[in-house]
Amino acid sequence: MAAVLGWCVGWVAGAVGHVIPQSARYPFLAEYVPLPHHVPKYADGVSFRFAMAQDVIHERFARHGAAYYRERDRITREKLKGLAPDDPAAFAAADDLGVGLDRLGRSDEAIAALRDKLARQQARGIKGRDLYTSYANLGTFLIHGNVKKAGAGDASARERFREGVALIRKSVMVNPEAHFGREQWQAAIAEFLLAAMDAPALLKTYDCVGDRLDLGIDEILDREANWISTGYGRPYDPAFGQGKADHEVPAFFLPGAPVDDPARWPEVSPIRKHVTKVGAEAGWESVAAPSHREPVPFDEPVLGIIGMWRQGGGANPHFALALGEIMLRVGQRRIAWTAYERAGRLADRYSADPETQAFLREHCRKRQAEIERTLASQPGGAAVDRLRPQFEAELAYGEGFQKDYQDFEAAQIAAGASIADEHFFDDFPRRNEAIASQSGPEEWFARVTHARISKYQSENSQAWGVFGAGLAAIAAASLMRWRGCNAEG
């Protein structure tokens, strides 16, 4: 009886932890798994990492300079002289020519080159997917070449901008998966900018993917009350954190299995329903942006923005603002702070209206102040005074690397080196520097599932039961020995 009583007491001692919050009591049971956005939207697509956003904001990537594109322009024109107008190689060369001209700021020439290419293709009866690059490039050049004048009210420029948007839509229709869906976001963002030309107040209401600018940071962060935190501030579906997803998509949780392996995509892709959604917030249904109507997993517009920033027109206040709003909504407040800093510095390109430019600067300052407040209130405090110095250092490093890269290109070309030579950059002094940031713990989810807690509690209760039974047995033996000694006495 004493042993049974001891077992019960021990079991109660082990189980009393139920009244203490689980997240506070069991950090030692945490298991680390990749986040759902590690699975790309498409089987052979690119999967997002937060370091990618960090790097575009700070220009931490190699970027060709004007000398490179002038040399490529010369080479491409020479190549075209030896090709028949309807040779498929001539069509590909026309794309190279147009992209180079657009990068050099000669959008009118780029537009002319692609109009000519498209006309030749259509004359040959080429249709569908084979017209993808013509639609995408011509649409891009029309948008780049006319956005400034269109935003300032030029009617003819606005019409060409509208034509560019229509062509981008066509490119998405014939090849929706190209560039991990980048053109879809190019179309959606261009539609928003077109709508804002008719209704300028939209620029003070939404970012270019439909996140509301008038939501306070507390309201945004309060949404996490219905979500769980990864430990780094990012909200995810409770089902992901508490083990339900293990039964829905068990393949995703296999230790050591790469979740972005294209061969595994069919079995792990359902996990994407747990990726936090952003954009198209309240009132967006009235905005004329037909390519983007509903909230979407946050990595989709972010990858599109990163692609356009790196491979297109470069830094852009609309892109920087959207990165800030999105990173804020997924809890990456430090990255959001830097995005707002970059957006504020680019505000003179946000609109032709000085008042709207001033709005963007003020909005970014307000967001940064709110972020600093929330970071400073974290346990142990946060070094918010280091945010700006770190930003300055990171941006200076990225821009410095790009300048050195472009200066080296120009010197090599002037010395007669071929840009087609695979050893062109062998002597670049910074060739071995890791310009891209490394991903860190922000990419992993630390979770304690109900299953692990239940198993631990059961084992713990059994251990306490055994311990209690042992104590009871010792006590009983001691009592019997004491009685025996007294009887002998």
Tab-separated table of C-alpha atoms in Angstrom:
chain	number	residue	atom	x	y	z
A	1	MET	CA	0.000	0.000	0.000
A	2	ALA	CA	2.837	2.395	0.859
A	3	ALA	CA	4.443	1.704	-2.522
A	4	VAL	CA	1.187	2.423	-4.336
A	5	LEU	CA	0.734	5.640	-2.371
A	6	GLY	CA	4.308	6.662	-3.178
A	7	TRP	CA	3.715	5.980	-6.875
A	8	CYS	CA	0.621	8.207	-6.869
A	9	VAL	CA	2.413	11.022	-5.069
A	10	GLY	CA	5.294	10.818	-7.525
A	11	TRP	CA	2.940	10.822	-10.501
A	12	VAL	CA	1.187	13.949	-9.212
A	13	ALA	CA	4.552	15.651	-8.717
A	14	GLY	CA	5.470	14.850	-12.306
A	15	ALA	CA	2.133	15.947	-13.747
A	16	VAL	CA	1.712	19.210	-11.870
A	17	GLY	CA	3.553	20.967	-14.688
A	18	HIS	CA	0.272	21.018	-16.629
A	19	VAL	CA	-0.664	24.229	-14.837
A	20	ILE	CA	2.508	25.997	-16.087
A	21	PRO	CA	2.513	27.314	-19.686
A	22	GLN	CA	4.009	24.698	-21.952
A	23	SER	CA	6.124	27.085	-24.008
A	24	ALA	CA	7.850	28.306	-20.827
A	25	ARG	CA	8.357	24.859	-19.290
A	26	TYR	CA	9.742	22.776	-22.131
A	27	PRO	CA	12.367	24.666	-24.181
A	28	PHE	CA	14.614	21.606	-23.875
A	29	LEU	CA	12.080	19.624	-25.925
A	30	ALA	CA	12.340	21.992	-28.914
A	31	GLU	CA	13.004	20.499	-32.306
A	32	TYR	CA	14.300	22.656	-35.146
A	33	VAL	CA	12.702	22.347	-38.550
A	34	PRO	CA	12.918	24.479	-41.707
A	35	LEU	CA	10.168	27.004	-42.273
A	36	PRO	CA	7.396	26.278	-44.791
A	37	HIS	CA	8.631	28.930	-47.237
A	38	HIS	CA	11.694	26.751	-47.844
A	39	VAL	CA	9.470	24.798	-50.216
A	40	PRO	CA	9.206	26.834	-53.453
A	41	LYS	CA	5.952	27.599	-55.215
A	42	TYR	CA	7.076	25.585	-58.237
A	43	ALA	CA	8.905	22.252	-58.282
A	44	ASP	CA	12.001	23.699	-59.943
A	45	GLY	CA	11.595	27.186	-58.521
A	46	VAL	CA	13.747	29.226	-56.182
A	47	SER	CA	13.013	29.033	-52.451
A	48	PHE	CA	13.234	32.225	-50.436
A	49	ARG	CA	15.678	33.007	-47.619
A	50	PHE	CA	15.513	36.167	-45.507
A	51	ALA	CA	19.138	36.935	-46.369
A	52	MET	CA	17.983	37.586	-49.942
A	53	ALA	CA	15.916	40.572	-48.814
A	54	GLN	CA	18.777	41.777	-46.638
A	55	ASP	CA	21.120	41.682	-49.628
A	56	VAL	CA	19.040	43.609	-52.169
A	57	ILE	CA	18.317	46.343	-49.630
A	58	HIS	CA	22.067	46.776	-49.098
A	59	GLU	CA	23.112	46.130	-52.728
A	60	ARG	CA	25.070	43.056	-51.703
A	61	PHE	CA	25.231	41.450	-55.143
A	62	ALA	CA	27.392	41.816	-58.248
A	63	ARG	CA	25.905	44.066	-60.921
A	64	HIS	CA	27.256	44.790	-64.390
A	65	GLY	CA	28.080	48.379	-65.228
A	66	ALA	CA	27.638	50.598	-68.286
A	67	ALA	CA	30.946	49.533	-69.845
A	68	TYR	CA	29.820	45.914	-69.865
A	69	TYR	CA	26.530	46.703	-71.600
A	70	ARG	CA	28.165	48.995	-74.151
A	71	GLU	CA	30.565	46.204	-75.036
A	72	ARG	CA	27.757	43.666	-75.218
A	73	ASP	CA	25.821	46.057	-77.443
A	74	ARG	CA	28.786	46.248	-79.834
A	75	ILE	CA	29.218	42.465	-79.910
A	76	THR	CA	25.502	41.826	-80.398
A	77	ARG	CA	25.239	44.257	-83.314
A	78	GLU	CA	28.180	42.564	-85.006
A	79	LYS	CA	26.528	39.197	-84.495
A	80	LEU	CA	23.234	40.398	-85.966
A	81	LYS	CA	24.978	41.493	-89.176
A	82	GLY	CA	25.726	37.856	-89.965
A	83	LEU	CA	22.254	36.489	-89.210
A	84	ALA	CA	19.139	36.309	-91.348
A	85	PRO	CA	16.253	38.374	-89.902
A	86	ASP	CA	14.129	35.273	-89.246
A	87	ASP	CA	16.973	33.167	-87.793
A	88	PRO	CA	16.078	32.021	-84.244
A	89	ALA	CA	19.547	33.164	-83.174
A	90	ALA	CA	18.671	36.661	-84.394
A	91	PHE	CA	15.602	36.677	-82.151
A	92	ALA	CA	17.706	35.768	-79.096
A	93	ALA	CA	20.285	38.407	-80.024
A	94	ALA	CA	17.523	41.024	-80.273
A	95	ASP	CA	16.602	40.266	-76.655
A	96	ASP	CA	20.220	40.770	-75.580
A	97	LEU	CA	20.385	44.002	-77.546
A	98	GLY	CA	17.181	45.331	-76.009
A	99	VAL	CA	18.124	44.440	-72.420
A	100	GLY	CA	21.500	46.138	-72.813
A	101	LEU	CA	19.961	49.282	-74.259
A	102	ASP	CA	17.418	49.411	-71.446
A	103	ARG	CA	20.172	49.067	-68.830
A	104	LEU	CA	21.992	51.958	-70.509
A	105	GLY	CA	18.888	54.137	-70.191
A	106	ARG	CA	18.159	53.995	-73.933
A	107	SER	CA	14.651	52.640	-73.560
A	108	ASP	CA	13.319	54.091	-76.833
A	109	GLU	CA	15.941	52.135	-78.797
A	110	ALA	CA	15.233	49.016	-76.733
A	111	ILE	CA	11.511	49.357	-77.479
A	112	ALA	CA	12.198	49.753	-81.208
A	113	ALA	CA	14.429	46.659	-81.256
A	114	LEU	CA	11.795	44.493	-79.552
A	115	ARG	CA	8.922	45.821	-81.642
A	116	ASP	CA	10.877	44.835	-84.726
A	117	LYS	CA	11.637	41.385	-83.281
A	118	LEU	CA	8.011	40.747	-82.326
A	119	ALA	CA	6.777	41.829	-85.770
A	120	ARG	CA	9.218	39.429	-87.463
A	121	GLN	CA	8.128	36.575	-85.210
A	122	GLN	CA	4.444	37.208	-85.856
A	123	ALA	CA	5.098	37.393	-89.586
A	124	ARG	CA	6.533	33.875	-89.345
A	125	GLY	CA	3.426	32.660	-87.507
A	126	ILE	CA	5.186	32.162	-84.184
A	127	LYS	CA	2.716	32.025	-81.292
A	128	GLY	CA	2.214	31.206	-77.637
A	129	ARG	CA	5.111	30.391	-75.346
A	130	ASP	CA	7.659	31.132	-78.094
A	131	LEU	CA	6.673	34.805	-77.835
A	132	TYR	CA	7.291	34.929	-74.083
A	133	THR	CA	10.602	36.838	-74.126
A	134	SER	CA	9.251	39.318	-76.682
A	135	TYR	CA	6.179	40.076	-74.573
A	136	ALA	CA	8.160	40.224	-71.317
A	137	ASN	CA	11.023	42.356	-72.599
A	138	LEU	CA	8.974	44.758	-74.712
A	139	GLY	CA	6.523	45.197	-71.837
A	140	THR	CA	9.382	45.865	-69.412
A	141	PHE	CA	11.012	48.432	-71.689
A	142	LEU	CA	7.714	50.251	-72.212
A	143	ILE	CA	7.197	50.428	-68.444
A	144	HIS	CA	10.764	51.505	-67.647
A	145	GLY	CA	10.857	54.075	-70.408
A	146	ASN	CA	7.556	55.729	-69.580
A	147	VAL	CA	6.958	55.404	-65.842
A	148	LYS	CA	8.388	58.796	-64.923
A	149	LYS	CA	6.527	60.798	-67.577
A	150	ALA	CA	3.369	58.771	-67.072
A	151	GLY	CA	3.449	59.490	-63.350
A	152	ALA	CA	3.872	63.192	-64.089
A	153	GLY	CA	0.691	63.204	-66.182
A	154	ASP	CA	1.945	62.729	-69.754
A	155	ALA	CA	-1.029	61.120	-71.555
A	156	SER	CA	0.968	59.465	-74.350
A	157	ALA	CA	3.513	58.078	-71.881
A	158	ARG	CA	0.684	56.695	-69.785
A	159	GLU	CA	-0.754	54.938	-72.821
A	160	ARG	CA	2.625	53.337	-73.570
A	161	PHE	CA	2.897	52.351	-69.912
A	162	ARG	CA	-0.551	50.743	-70.177
A	163	GLU	CA	0.589	48.889	-73.310
A	164	GLY	CA	3.595	47.610	-71.371
A	165	VAL	CA	1.366	46.266	-68.607
A	166	ALA	CA	-0.785	44.436	-71.153
A	167	LEU	CA	2.305	42.825	-72.689
A	168	ILE	CA	3.558	41.667	-69.288
A	169	ARG	CA	0.161	40.068	-68.699
A	170	LYS	CA	0.539	38.237	-72.008
A	171	SER	CA	3.983	36.988	-70.969
A	172	VAL	CA	2.461	35.560	-67.774
A	173	MET	CA	-0.327	33.885	-69.738
A	174	VAL	CA	2.071	32.059	-72.068
A	175	ASN	CA	4.723	31.217	-69.441
A	176	PRO	CA	3.465	31.701	-65.865
A	177	GLU	CA	6.359	29.913	-64.163
A	178	ALA	CA	9.190	31.890	-65.769
A	179	HIS	CA	11.624	33.542	-63.356
A	180	PHE	CA	9.749	31.944	-60.405
A	181	GLY	CA	6.669	33.949	-61.332
A	182	ARG	CA	8.454	37.298	-61.446
A	183	GLU	CA	6.401	38.661	-64.331
A	184	GLN	CA	3.195	38.039	-62.387
A	185	TRP	CA	4.423	40.511	-59.781
A	186	GLN	CA	5.765	42.865	-62.384
A	187	ALA	CA	2.264	42.994	-63.851
A	188	ALA	CA	0.561	43.375	-60.458
A	189	ILE	CA	2.879	46.168	-59.324
A	190	ALA	CA	2.630	47.979	-62.656
A	191	GLU	CA	-1.176	47.740	-62.446
A	192	PHE	CA	-1.059	49.325	-59.009
A	193	LEU	CA	1.175	52.155	-60.241
A	194	LEU	CA	-1.180	52.704	-63.172
A	195	ALA	CA	-4.153	52.851	-60.797
A	196	ALA	CA	-2.259	55.310	-58.578
A	197	MET	CA	-1.733	57.613	-61.554
A	198	ASP	CA	-5.501	58.039	-61.694
A	199	ALA	CA	-5.974	57.965	-57.899
A	200	PRO	CA	-2.792	59.344	-56.246
A	201	ALA	CA	-4.203	58.779	-52.746
A	202	LEU	CA	-3.498	55.059	-53.225
A	203	LEU	CA	0.199	55.799	-52.683
A	204	LYS	CA	-0.655	56.929	-49.156
A	205	THR	CA	-2.903	53.940	-48.473
A	206	TYR	CA	-1.145	50.821	-49.785
A	207	ASP	CA	2.242	49.560	-50.773
A	208	CYS	CA	2.501	48.089	-54.274
A	209	VAL	CA	1.242	44.632	-53.226
A	210	GLY	CA	-1.712	45.861	-51.173
A	211	ASP	CA	-0.431	46.039	-47.593
A	212	ARG	CA	-2.150	48.928	-45.834
A	213	LEU	CA	0.142	51.759	-44.755
A	214	ASP	CA	-2.294	53.096	-42.159
A	215	LEU	CA	-2.090	50.041	-39.893
A	216	GLY	CA	-0.107	50.716	-36.734
A	217	ILE	CA	2.698	48.365	-35.814
A	218	ASP	CA	0.881	47.228	-32.689
A	219	GLU	CA	-2.125	46.231	-34.771
A	220	ILE	CA	0.121	44.325	-37.146
A	221	LEU	CA	2.016	42.562	-34.383
A	222	ASP	CA	-1.195	41.813	-32.460
A	223	ARG	CA	-2.144	39.503	-35.287
A	224	GLU	CA	0.399	37.117	-33.815
A	225	ALA	CA	-2.017	36.493	-30.947
A	226	ASN	CA	-3.762	34.055	-33.285
A	227	TRP	CA	-0.509	32.586	-34.521
A	228	ILE	CA	2.579	31.109	-32.977
A	229	SER	CA	6.051	32.585	-32.913
A	230	THR	CA	9.092	30.854	-34.333
A	231	GLY	CA	11.336	32.372	-31.723
A	232	TYR	CA	12.451	35.096	-34.136
A	233	GLY	CA	9.145	36.927	-34.300
A	234	ARG	CA	7.671	35.343	-37.390
A	235	PRO	CA	4.029	34.224	-37.190
A	236	TYR	CA	3.036	30.867	-38.624
A	237	ASP	CA	-0.084	28.759	-38.594
A	238	PRO	CA	-0.592	27.112	-35.181
A	239	ALA	CA	-1.138	23.794	-36.915
A	240	PHE	CA	2.461	23.951	-38.121
A	241	GLY	CA	3.864	24.595	-34.675
A	242	GLN	CA	1.735	22.171	-32.700
A	243	GLY	CA	2.178	19.068	-34.761
A	244	LYS	CA	-0.963	18.899	-36.902
A	245	ALA	CA	1.176	19.502	-39.982
A	246	ASP	CA	3.223	16.398	-39.136
A	247	HIS	CA	0.194	14.307	-40.041
A	248	GLU	CA	-0.737	16.460	-43.042
A	249	VAL	CA	2.739	16.567	-44.614
A	250	PRO	CA	4.970	14.049	-42.804
A	251	ALA	CA	7.615	14.152	-45.556
A	252	PHE	CA	8.403	17.786	-44.731
A	253	PHE	CA	9.569	16.847	-41.228
A	254	LEU	CA	11.997	14.067	-42.153
A	255	PRO	CA	15.349	14.950	-40.511
A	256	GLY	CA	18.038	15.941	-42.999
A	257	ALA	CA	15.807	15.712	-46.071
A	258	PRO	CA	16.178	18.824	-48.314
A	259	VAL	CA	12.708	20.308	-48.612
A	260	ASP	CA	13.572	22.341	-51.728
A	261	ASP	CA	14.623	19.272	-53.726
A	262	PRO	CA	12.506	19.326	-56.931
A	263	ALA	CA	12.090	15.554	-56.734
A	264	ARG	CA	10.400	15.884	-53.338
A	265	TRP	CA	8.177	18.827	-54.280
A	266	PRO	CA	4.956	16.831	-54.866
A	267	GLU	CA	5.040	15.364	-51.362
A	268	VAL	CA	6.192	18.459	-49.433
A	269	SER	CA	4.472	21.302	-51.330
A	270	PRO	CA	1.219	21.087	-49.279
A	271	ILE	CA	3.173	22.620	-46.380
A	272	ARG	CA	2.990	25.950	-48.208
A	273	LYS	CA	-0.523	26.509	-46.874
A	274	HIS	CA	1.191	27.373	-43.572
A	275	VAL	CA	3.255	30.232	-45.063
A	276	THR	CA	2.114	33.630	-43.745
A	277	LYS	CA	0.041	35.533	-46.299
A	278	VAL	CA	0.395	39.226	-47.093
A	279	GLY	CA	-1.014	41.853	-49.449
A	280	ALA	CA	-4.491	42.642	-50.771
A	281	GLU	CA	-5.606	43.946	-47.373
A	282	ALA	CA	-8.886	45.691	-46.546
A	283	GLY	CA	-10.264	47.759	-49.408
A	284	TRP	CA	-7.903	46.340	-52.030
A	285	GLU	CA	-10.863	44.933	-53.966
A	286	SER	CA	-11.535	48.444	-55.243
A	287	VAL	CA	-8.024	48.870	-56.648
A	288	ALA	CA	-7.647	48.183	-60.370
A	289	ALA	CA	-4.994	45.483	-60.050
A	290	PRO	CA	-6.588	42.415	-61.685
A	291	SER	CA	-3.385	40.361	-61.551
A	292	HIS	CA	-3.439	40.343	-57.741
A	293	ARG	CA	-6.741	40.070	-55.883
A	294	GLU	CA	-6.156	37.927	-52.762
A	295	PRO	CA	-3.524	37.677	-49.989
A	296	VAL	CA	-0.674	35.383	-51.003
A	297	PRO	CA	2.217	33.557	-49.296
A	298	PHE	CA	4.705	36.302	-48.496
A	299	ASP	CA	7.646	34.724	-50.324
A	300	GLU	CA	5.923	35.026	-53.709
A	301	PRO	CA	5.888	38.838	-54.043
A	302	VAL	CA	9.215	39.092	-52.219
A	303	LEU	CA	10.958	36.837	-54.734
A	304	GLY	CA	9.386	38.844	-57.558
A	305	ILE	CA	10.618	42.116	-56.059
A	306	ILE	CA	14.099	40.719	-55.474
A	307	GLY	CA	14.278	39.522	-59.076
A	308	MET	CA	13.197	42.882	-60.477
A	309	TRP	CA	15.594	44.748	-58.186
A	310	ARG	CA	18.588	42.578	-59.111
A	311	GLN	CA	17.885	41.875	-62.779
A	312	GLY	CA	15.809	44.896	-63.749
A	313	GLY	CA	15.873	48.563	-62.940
A	314	GLY	CA	17.588	48.311	-59.555
A	315	ALA	CA	16.662	50.075	-56.338
A	316	ASN	CA	13.138	51.431	-56.287
A	317	PRO	CA	11.162	53.137	-53.491
A	318	HIS	CA	8.047	51.060	-54.215
A	319	PHE	CA	10.034	47.834	-53.892
A	320	ALA	CA	11.808	48.986	-50.727
A	321	LEU	CA	8.536	50.082	-49.111
A	322	ALA	CA	6.855	46.764	-49.925
A	323	LEU	CA	9.803	44.833	-48.481
A	324	GLY	CA	9.495	46.892	-45.307
A	325	GLU	CA	5.758	46.235	-44.944
A	326	ILE	CA	6.086	42.539	-45.746
A	327	MET	CA	9.062	41.944	-43.461
A	328	LEU	CA	7.170	43.731	-40.679
A	329	ARG	CA	4.188	41.415	-41.176
A	330	VAL	CA	6.336	38.302	-40.924
A	331	GLY	CA	8.147	39.567	-37.841
A	332	GLN	CA	11.508	40.423	-39.424
A	333	ARG	CA	11.645	43.835	-37.829
A	334	ARG	CA	15.346	44.493	-38.326
A	335	ILE	CA	15.140	43.811	-42.056
A	336	ALA	CA	11.972	45.918	-42.159
A	337	TRP	CA	13.825	48.814	-40.487
A	338	THR	CA	16.517	48.741	-43.176
A	339	ALA	CA	13.934	48.542	-45.962
A	340	TYR	CA	12.202	51.661	-44.616
A	341	GLU	CA	15.541	53.436	-44.413
A	342	ARG	CA	16.216	52.643	-48.064
A	343	ALA	CA	12.679	53.614	-49.132
A	344	GLY	CA	12.929	56.953	-47.353
A	345	ARG	CA	16.200	57.732	-49.123
A	346	LEU	CA	14.579	56.965	-52.476
A	347	ALA	CA	11.433	59.012	-51.781
A	348	ASP	CA	12.093	61.544	-54.560
A	349	ARG	CA	11.316	58.717	-57.014
A	350	TYR	CA	8.131	57.597	-55.273
A	351	SER	CA	5.935	60.189	-56.942
A	352	ALA	CA	6.174	63.405	-58.945
A	353	ASP	CA	4.216	65.083	-56.141
A	354	PRO	CA	6.462	66.579	-53.384
A	355	GLU	CA	3.723	66.085	-50.803
A	356	THR	CA	3.539	62.374	-51.567
A	357	GLN	CA	7.324	62.139	-51.369
A	358	ALA	CA	7.165	63.794	-47.945
A	359	PHE	CA	4.467	61.307	-46.906
A	360	LEU	CA	6.741	58.379	-47.717
A	361	ARG	CA	9.634	59.833	-45.736
A	362	GLU	CA	7.394	60.462	-42.732
A	363	HIS	CA	5.795	57.012	-42.964
A	364	CYS	CA	9.229	55.364	-43.016
A	365	ARG	CA	10.450	57.405	-40.042
A	366	LYS	CA	7.305	56.517	-38.106
A	367	ARG	CA	7.643	52.810	-38.864
A	368	GLN	CA	11.298	52.870	-37.842
A	369	ALA	CA	10.485	54.583	-34.543
A	370	GLU	CA	7.777	51.988	-33.840
A	371	ILE	CA	10.171	49.156	-34.632
A	372	GLU	CA	12.818	50.632	-32.361
A	373	ARG	CA	10.259	50.845	-29.562
A	374	THR	CA	9.282	47.190	-29.886
A	375	LEU	CA	12.887	46.022	-30.137
A	376	ALA	CA	13.920	48.041	-27.093
A	377	SER	CA	11.124	46.446	-25.058
A	378	GLN	CA	12.338	42.905	-25.687
A	379	PRO	CA	13.867	40.987	-22.759
A	380	GLY	CA	17.357	42.306	-22.225
A	381	GLY	CA	16.703	45.190	-24.591
A	382	ALA	CA	18.025	45.495	-28.103
A	383	ALA	CA	20.810	47.685	-29.458
A	384	VAL	CA	18.536	49.952	-31.480
A	385	ASP	CA	21.240	52.621	-31.528
A	386	ARG	CA	23.272	50.302	-33.743
A	387	LEU	CA	20.615	49.955	-36.460
A	388	ARG	CA	21.618	53.013	-38.484
A	389	PRO	CA	25.417	52.520	-38.217
A	390	GLN	CA	24.983	48.901	-39.270
A	391	PHE	CA	22.797	49.949	-42.194
A	392	GLU	CA	25.334	52.541	-43.316
A	393	ALA	CA	28.167	50.024	-43.142
A	394	GLU	CA	26.221	47.324	-45.008
A	395	LEU	CA	25.088	49.677	-47.779
A	396	ALA	CA	28.561	51.172	-48.143
A	397	TYR	CA	30.003	47.685	-48.449
A	398	GLY	CA	27.489	46.625	-51.096
A	399	GLU	CA	27.794	49.801	-53.158
A	400	GLY	CA	31.571	49.720	-52.806
A	401	PHE	CA	31.713	46.151	-54.066
A	402	GLN	CA	29.512	46.995	-57.047
A	403	LYS	CA	31.685	50.014	-57.927
A	404	ASP	CA	34.878	47.956	-57.758
A	405	TYR	CA	33.227	45.234	-59.849
A	406	GLN	CA	32.154	47.699	-62.525
A	407	ASP	CA	35.486	49.559	-62.518
A	408	PHE	CA	37.276	46.238	-63.022
A	409	GLU	CA	34.961	45.380	-65.922
A	410	ALA	CA	35.659	48.721	-67.591
A	411	ALA	CA	39.438	48.333	-67.195
A	412	GLN	CA	39.372	44.781	-68.554
A	413	ILE	CA	37.309	45.796	-71.578
A	414	ALA	CA	39.570	48.787	-72.252
A	415	ALA	CA	42.543	46.391	-72.182
A	416	GLY	CA	40.903	44.195	-74.834
A	417	ALA	CA	39.580	41.360	-72.669
A	418	SER	CA	36.509	39.525	-73.943
A	419	ILE	CA	33.407	39.630	-71.752
A	420	ALA	CA	32.680	36.105	-73.038
A	421	ASP	CA	35.935	34.771	-71.548
A	422	GLU	CA	35.185	32.529	-68.566
A	423	HIS	CA	38.363	33.848	-66.928
A	424	PHE	CA	37.328	37.500	-67.321
A	425	PHE	CA	37.053	37.989	-63.538
A	426	ASP	CA	39.974	35.784	-62.469
A	427	ASP	CA	42.089	38.792	-61.488
A	428	PHE	CA	39.295	40.754	-59.812
A	429	PRO	CA	40.844	41.640	-56.416
A	430	ARG	CA	37.598	40.949	-54.524
A	431	ARG	CA	36.757	37.813	-56.493
A	432	ASN	CA	36.772	35.542	-53.450
A	433	GLU	CA	34.769	37.789	-51.156
A	434	ALA	CA	31.424	36.385	-50.038
A	435	ILE	CA	29.256	39.312	-51.095
A	436	ALA	CA	26.010	37.487	-50.310
A	437	SER	CA	24.917	37.207	-46.672
A	438	GLN	CA	24.707	33.809	-45.034
A	439	SER	CA	21.380	32.510	-43.782
A	440	GLY	CA	21.129	32.062	-40.048
A	441	PRO	CA	18.778	30.813	-37.314
A	442	GLU	CA	16.006	33.058	-38.625
A	443	GLU	CA	15.346	30.288	-41.164
A	444	TRP	CA	14.550	27.647	-38.556
A	445	PHE	CA	11.474	27.046	-36.481
A	446	ALA	CA	11.935	25.979	-32.866
A	447	ARG	CA	8.796	24.138	-31.817
A	448	VAL	CA	7.600	21.951	-28.971
A	449	THR	CA	4.755	19.765	-30.195
A	450	HIS	CA	1.987	18.307	-28.077
A	451	ALA	CA	3.263	14.841	-28.946
A	452	ARG	CA	6.742	15.544	-27.533
A	453	ILE	CA	5.252	17.157	-24.423
A	454	SER	CA	2.858	14.238	-23.835
A	455	LYS	CA	5.663	11.712	-24.243
A	456	TYR	CA	7.901	13.647	-21.870
A	457	GLN	CA	5.137	14.060	-19.293
A	458	SER	CA	4.297	10.369	-19.439
A	459	GLU	CA	7.920	9.335	-19.041
A	460	ASN	CA	8.449	11.961	-16.364
A	461	SER	CA	5.389	10.801	-14.448
A	462	GLN	CA	6.550	7.195	-14.629
A	463	ALA	CA	9.980	8.221	-13.414
A	464	TRP	CA	8.482	10.130	-10.507
A	465	GLY	CA	6.245	7.145	-9.785
A	466	VAL	CA	9.213	4.801	-9.650
A	467	PHE	CA	11.081	7.311	-7.526
A	468	GLY	CA	8.100	7.723	-5.182
A	469	ALA	CA	7.631	3.940	-4.945
A	470	GLY	CA	11.295	3.592	-4.077
A	471	LEU	CA	11.012	6.191	-1.360
A	472	ALA	CA	7.927	4.453	-0.024
A	473	ALA	CA	9.709	1.093	-0.020
A	474	ILE	CA	12.668	2.571	1.822
A	475	ALA	CA	10.336	4.173	4.339
A	476	ALA	CA	8.433	0.891	4.841
A	477	ALA	CA	11.663	-1.068	5.284
A	478	SER	CA	12.970	1.478	7.749
A	479	LEU	CA	9.712	1.353	9.708
A	480	MET	CA	9.767	-2.451	9.866
A	481	ARG	CA	13.400	-2.420	10.977
A	482	TRP	CA	12.615	0.148	13.683
A	483	ARG	CA	9.692	-1.958	14.947
A	484	GLY	CA	11.859	-5.051	14.966
A	485	CYS	CA	14.537	-3.296	16.975
A	486	ASN	CA	11.971	-2.069	19.505
A	487	ALA	CA	10.482	-5.563	19.833
A	488	GLU	CA	13.904	-7.073	20.609
A	489	GLY	CA	14.553	-4.370	23.176
